[in-house]
Amino acid sequence: IVRIEREAMRHLVAILVTVAIVHATIQWETTSISVGSDAGWGRLLPNLHGSTSLLTYSQYKHPLPNGCVRSYLLPGPEIWVLESDDGFRSSRNISWIPSPANHIQEQSMMISVPNSDRLLLIMRNRQPDCNWFGLPIVSSDDNGKTWQFLSQLDQTTKATGRFDRGLWEPFLFPLSDNCIAGFYADETRADEGWNQIIAQRISCDGGKVWGPQIIAAGLKDGKSRAGMPGVARMSNGKIMLVFEVCGTDDCNIHFKISSHGTNWPTGLGNRIADQKNGPYVQVLSDGRILVTSACTNAISVSTDQGSTWSLNNPPAWNAQCAKNDPMTWPAIYNVSDHIGVVVSGLSPNIEIRYSK
């Protein structure tokens, strides 16, 4: 009987510890790490090999033109890739990808190809005159030191000089069947009534060839603008997509859930309170879902697969558009044993703040 009581008590303690972990408030370091200069849109590829992580960002050497211009003679932004073994407290620049002549290339992010040592990096690219937009993908077989052109997730010549008919904000995500999903904001169907949608294409050959376009989120109402996609796999195996809805909902953040990440409910999903502009979603090892966004920098937490949300207090960053702070285009990552929130716009650098 004593043995049974002790066994029951041990299981009870385990249950209580688990609950405490799931509902623990995330606390943040008071100082942050600064990386780069004149840099924007920082995105990590954490824990690549043990403690080694990669960071890619857009390096701006000259001001960009406002809207569409006939030509842009200055060198466009460069895509830089940095490597670090200590969470970017120190780092080394291992490669960079220049914008092609008379092109503007930025907004990069990386993934590891499933069951492969290959890395993919995607970015957005446009001609300054807005007569061509593309989402080029490059690959690396040496951990990011060199890159080779692989494919275009999508491209268009339909913009014909219009800044509001482009392709924006690409996001690659590995699916569970060794395929890769590519998400992006697409304005090219605005004349059909889809002002802006979250589009998706799927590749099952490592990103060489992409399938037909899927509408992951959007409404054919001529007004709503779904954009800035972010994707994560929940602890139950389902896929969550987060995005902003401008035009009709003041750029508030919505989410949708798919069983496999290839078919999505129609429409614009459900709103997450206190989140606005440019979201990012991450799932922790204990199953908590974290969502943050560029305008509020609040961190919303769900412990029940998105059914309910609560705010983590304090946030990693106290910047808010309501206080006239700049938008930060944040991203959240699991980095070794910590949570890292990466932002840009608060300084000329990429800033990283870790949990305690």
XYZ file of C-alpha atoms in Angstrom:
356
model
C 0.000 0.000 0.000
C 2.834 2.388 0.867
C 4.462 1.589 -2.490
C 1.197 2.349 -4.290
C 0.773 5.640 -2.415
C 4.348 6.671 -3.223
C 3.855 5.780 -6.891
C 0.627 7.787 -6.997
C 2.338 10.760 -5.325
C 5.216 10.612 -7.822
C 2.769 10.713 -10.742
C 0.886 13.593 -9.087
C 4.112 15.571 -8.708
C 4.960 14.888 -12.359
C 1.531 16.156 -13.420
C 1.886 19.308 -11.323
C 5.373 20.003 -12.707
C 4.092 19.549 -16.256
C 1.241 21.995 -15.658
C 3.643 24.498 -14.133
C 5.891 24.310 -17.206
C 3.028 24.698 -19.653
C 1.647 27.770 -17.901
C 4.947 29.374 -16.860
C 5.316 33.040 -17.751
C 8.282 33.701 -20.015
C 10.781 36.146 -18.547
C 13.322 37.965 -20.711
C 16.922 39.064 -20.388
C 17.236 42.808 -19.777
C 19.887 43.216 -22.454
C 19.738 42.298 -26.117
C 22.289 41.243 -28.741
C 22.939 43.521 -31.722
C 24.028 42.069 -35.053
C 24.929 43.836 -38.295
C 24.425 47.461 -39.301
C 21.904 49.066 -41.662
C 20.171 45.700 -41.502
C 16.554 44.584 -41.703
C 14.275 41.545 -41.706
C 16.403 39.173 -39.606
C 15.520 35.472 -39.747
C 17.268 32.600 -37.958
C 17.894 28.992 -38.830
C 18.609 27.805 -35.273
C 20.295 24.649 -34.002
C 21.577 23.666 -37.440
C 24.359 21.451 -36.074
C 24.299 21.322 -32.299
C 24.730 24.895 -31.090
C 25.465 26.327 -34.560
C 22.811 28.673 -35.935
C 22.542 30.824 -39.053
C 21.074 34.307 -39.400
C 20.050 35.907 -42.692
C 19.080 39.530 -43.139
C 18.860 42.318 -45.715
C 21.902 44.602 -45.749
C 20.956 48.087 -46.968
C 23.787 50.216 -48.326
C 21.613 52.843 -50.019
C 18.077 54.192 -49.562
C 15.464 52.324 -51.591
C 13.168 54.102 -54.050
C 9.662 54.900 -52.876
C 7.300 52.873 -55.066
C 8.087 52.263 -58.740
C 10.846 54.098 -60.608
C 12.162 53.631 -64.137
C 15.640 52.727 -62.976
C 17.626 52.333 -59.793
C 21.302 52.764 -60.557
C 22.590 52.220 -57.022
C 23.467 48.692 -55.880
C 20.423 47.023 -54.312
C 20.352 45.367 -50.883
C 22.542 42.360 -50.194
C 21.330 39.197 -48.474
C 23.830 38.322 -45.751
C 24.245 35.000 -43.949
C 25.997 34.873 -40.579
C 27.028 31.851 -38.507
C 27.291 31.618 -34.725
C 27.970 29.011 -32.062
C 26.859 31.165 -29.108
C 23.479 32.622 -30.012
C 25.058 35.509 -32.014
C 26.883 36.980 -29.091
C 29.684 36.535 -31.598
C 29.256 35.697 -35.279
C 30.996 35.492 -38.621
C 29.740 36.454 -42.056
C 29.967 33.322 -44.213
C 28.207 34.458 -47.410
C 26.221 37.198 -49.086
C 23.992 37.374 -52.137
C 23.939 40.696 -54.006
C 20.859 42.044 -55.751
C 21.183 41.569 -59.519
C 21.777 44.795 -61.462
C 18.670 47.012 -61.476
C 16.889 44.690 -59.019
C 15.866 45.069 -55.375
C 16.249 41.844 -53.398
C 15.347 41.501 -49.693
C 13.176 39.631 -47.099
C 15.167 36.384 -46.916
C 14.591 33.287 -44.786
C 16.078 29.772 -44.685
C 15.038 26.177 -44.054
C 16.697 22.763 -44.015
C 15.438 20.404 -46.721
C 13.837 17.342 -45.079
C 16.139 14.291 -44.922
C 18.962 16.216 -46.556
C 21.998 18.347 -45.726
C 20.809 20.972 -48.220
C 19.628 24.414 -47.152
C 17.193 26.613 -49.056
C 17.049 30.387 -48.872
C 14.149 32.313 -50.361
C 13.847 36.068 -50.876
C 11.645 38.535 -52.676
C 12.956 40.320 -55.768
C 11.561 43.045 -57.996
C 12.631 45.377 -60.728
C 12.470 49.025 -59.633
C 9.982 49.804 -62.423
C 7.605 47.132 -61.026
C 7.380 45.319 -64.364
C 8.658 42.079 -62.823
C 8.337 40.509 -59.369
C 9.832 37.183 -58.307
C 10.504 34.932 -55.309
C 13.870 33.301 -56.096
C 15.161 30.300 -54.164
C 18.838 29.425 -53.834
C 20.340 26.259 -52.344
C 23.463 25.479 -50.342
C 25.185 22.131 -49.798
C 27.920 23.487 -47.519
C 25.927 24.912 -44.592
C 25.351 28.311 -46.157
C 28.854 29.170 -47.335
C 27.949 29.136 -51.041
C 24.595 29.373 -52.825
C 23.305 28.342 -56.261
C 20.088 29.423 -57.957
C 17.451 26.663 -57.736
C 14.001 27.928 -58.737
C 11.334 30.625 -58.503
C 8.507 29.954 -56.068
C 6.515 32.349 -58.257
C 7.116 35.273 -60.599
C 4.979 37.710 -62.554
C 5.155 40.293 -65.302
C 1.488 41.233 -64.797
C 2.263 44.176 -62.513
C 3.036 46.432 -65.535
C 4.485 49.210 -63.434
C 2.097 48.916 -60.484
C 3.506 48.562 -56.973
C 0.213 47.005 -55.784
C 0.362 43.985 -58.121
C 3.413 42.299 -56.658
C 4.610 39.192 -54.815
C 5.802 39.649 -51.248
C 6.899 38.106 -47.927
C 7.847 34.511 -48.831
C 7.927 31.784 -46.178
C 9.147 28.196 -46.684
C 7.966 25.375 -44.439
C 8.874 21.644 -44.431
C 5.856 19.337 -44.493
C 5.768 15.887 -42.897
C 5.909 13.953 -46.192
C 9.331 15.325 -47.282
C 7.586 17.994 -49.339
C 8.047 21.739 -48.858
C 5.322 24.372 -48.758
C 6.031 27.879 -49.994
C 3.727 30.668 -48.775
C 3.652 34.294 -49.928
C 1.447 37.360 -50.274
C 0.086 37.689 -53.819
C -1.497 40.826 -55.291
C -1.500 39.627 -58.905
C -5.149 38.517 -58.783
C -6.459 41.855 -57.496
C -8.198 42.578 -60.797
C -10.188 39.342 -60.270
C -11.440 40.583 -56.887
C -8.743 38.939 -54.719
C -7.107 42.160 -53.482
C -4.307 40.219 -51.770
C -4.171 36.560 -50.780
C -1.899 34.189 -48.924
C -0.858 31.931 -51.770
C 0.827 28.556 -51.410
C 2.689 26.184 -53.698
C 4.128 22.761 -52.871
C 7.340 21.100 -54.007
C 8.127 17.411 -53.450
C 11.545 17.420 -55.131
C 13.456 19.639 -52.741
C 12.248 22.934 -54.163
C 13.169 22.463 -57.820
C 9.624 22.395 -59.203
C 6.541 23.962 -57.611
C 2.926 22.880 -58.021
C -0.125 24.995 -58.818
C -1.186 27.866 -56.607
C -3.381 27.160 -53.572
C -5.296 29.962 -51.857
C -4.426 29.442 -48.197
C -6.237 32.598 -47.015
C -8.202 35.375 -48.684
C -11.599 36.658 -49.705
C -12.821 37.594 -53.167
C -14.352 40.834 -51.911
C -12.070 43.331 -53.641
C -11.035 44.782 -50.267
C -9.406 42.379 -47.798
C -5.644 41.968 -47.957
C -4.235 38.838 -46.334
C -0.456 39.136 -46.032
C 2.728 38.422 -44.086
C 2.324 34.627 -43.675
C 3.988 32.651 -40.900
C 3.635 28.892 -40.316
C 4.348 26.388 -37.533
C 3.515 22.772 -36.688
C 1.484 22.362 -33.501
C 2.098 19.588 -30.978
C -0.883 17.639 -32.358
C 0.742 17.563 -35.800
C -1.595 20.072 -37.415
C -0.282 23.198 -39.136
C -1.076 26.761 -38.035
C -0.913 29.677 -40.471
C -0.850 33.245 -39.125
C -1.229 36.382 -41.237
C -2.354 39.997 -41.154
C -5.662 41.144 -42.638
C -5.432 44.692 -43.927
C -7.998 46.561 -45.962
C -10.973 45.308 -43.950
C -9.564 44.561 -40.473
C -6.903 47.202 -39.777
C -4.058 44.692 -40.271
C -5.105 42.616 -37.232
C -3.677 39.113 -37.011
C -5.704 36.041 -37.966
C -4.915 32.335 -37.964
C -6.087 29.177 -39.686
C -5.379 25.488 -39.018
C -4.851 22.686 -41.531
C -4.519 18.961 -40.856
C -1.603 18.528 -43.249
C -0.722 22.046 -44.407
C -2.011 21.510 -47.944
C -5.740 22.246 -47.628
C -7.156 25.202 -45.722
C -10.610 26.338 -44.623
C -11.938 29.080 -46.864
C -11.930 32.703 -45.786
C -9.808 34.603 -43.301
C -9.870 32.384 -40.218
C -10.039 33.722 -36.657
C -8.539 36.857 -35.132
C -5.941 36.824 -32.344
C -6.496 39.780 -30.009
C -3.716 42.312 -29.329
C -1.750 41.390 -32.447
C -1.335 43.656 -35.473
C 0.864 43.712 -38.608
C 3.538 41.238 -39.614
C 2.974 38.189 -37.366
C 5.222 35.258 -36.514
C 4.269 31.956 -34.887
C 6.406 29.417 -33.028
C 5.568 26.239 -31.107
C 7.662 25.403 -28.039
C 8.758 21.922 -27.049
C 6.099 21.866 -24.304
C 3.333 22.531 -26.866
C 2.742 26.218 -26.152
C 2.022 28.278 -29.258
C 3.539 31.765 -29.298
C 2.442 34.525 -31.669
C 3.923 38.006 -31.890
C 3.569 40.833 -34.399
C 5.301 43.935 -35.713
C 2.991 46.649 -34.410
C 2.261 45.547 -30.825
C 5.192 43.185 -30.066
C 2.871 41.468 -27.583
C 3.326 37.723 -27.206
C 0.096 35.727 -27.259
C 0.214 32.220 -25.823
C -2.125 29.309 -26.469
C -1.953 26.058 -24.511
C -4.979 24.473 -26.216
C -4.055 24.382 -29.920
C -5.349 27.875 -30.632
C -8.762 27.612 -28.956
C -7.890 30.378 -26.459
C -5.102 32.926 -26.149
C -3.562 34.896 -23.289
C -0.822 37.516 -23.177
C 2.617 36.760 -21.802
C 3.579 39.636 -19.544
C 6.159 41.052 -20.014
C 6.712 41.037 -23.787
C 10.238 40.643 -25.115
C 10.081 44.158 -26.575
C 8.013 47.135 -25.406
C 7.820 48.860 -28.801
C 4.310 49.698 -30.017
C 3.017 51.499 -33.089
C 0.460 53.171 -30.817
C 3.413 54.950 -29.169
C 4.827 55.887 -32.588
C 7.526 53.224 -32.346
C 8.596 51.661 -35.657
C 7.324 48.275 -36.763
C 9.789 45.547 -35.831
C 9.016 42.586 -38.171
C 9.706 40.100 -35.350
C 10.389 36.371 -35.385
C 10.418 33.827 -32.528
C 12.723 30.800 -32.313
C 13.761 27.940 -30.068
C 17.522 28.499 -29.728
C 19.173 25.753 -27.690
C 17.448 25.977 -24.282
C 16.076 29.483 -24.759
C 13.421 31.383 -26.693
C 14.830 34.087 -28.930
C 12.850 37.013 -30.369
C 14.499 38.724 -33.333
C 13.466 42.247 -34.364
C 14.613 44.991 -36.711
C 13.711 48.665 -37.046
C 14.390 49.668 -33.437
C 18.004 50.455 -34.346
C 20.164 50.134 -37.463
C 20.906 46.563 -36.327
C 19.189 43.224 -35.978
C 18.338 42.814 -32.290
C 17.918 39.466 -30.483
C 16.555 39.064 -26.967
C 16.511 35.692 -25.199
C 14.381 34.284 -22.433
C 16.000 33.780 -19.032
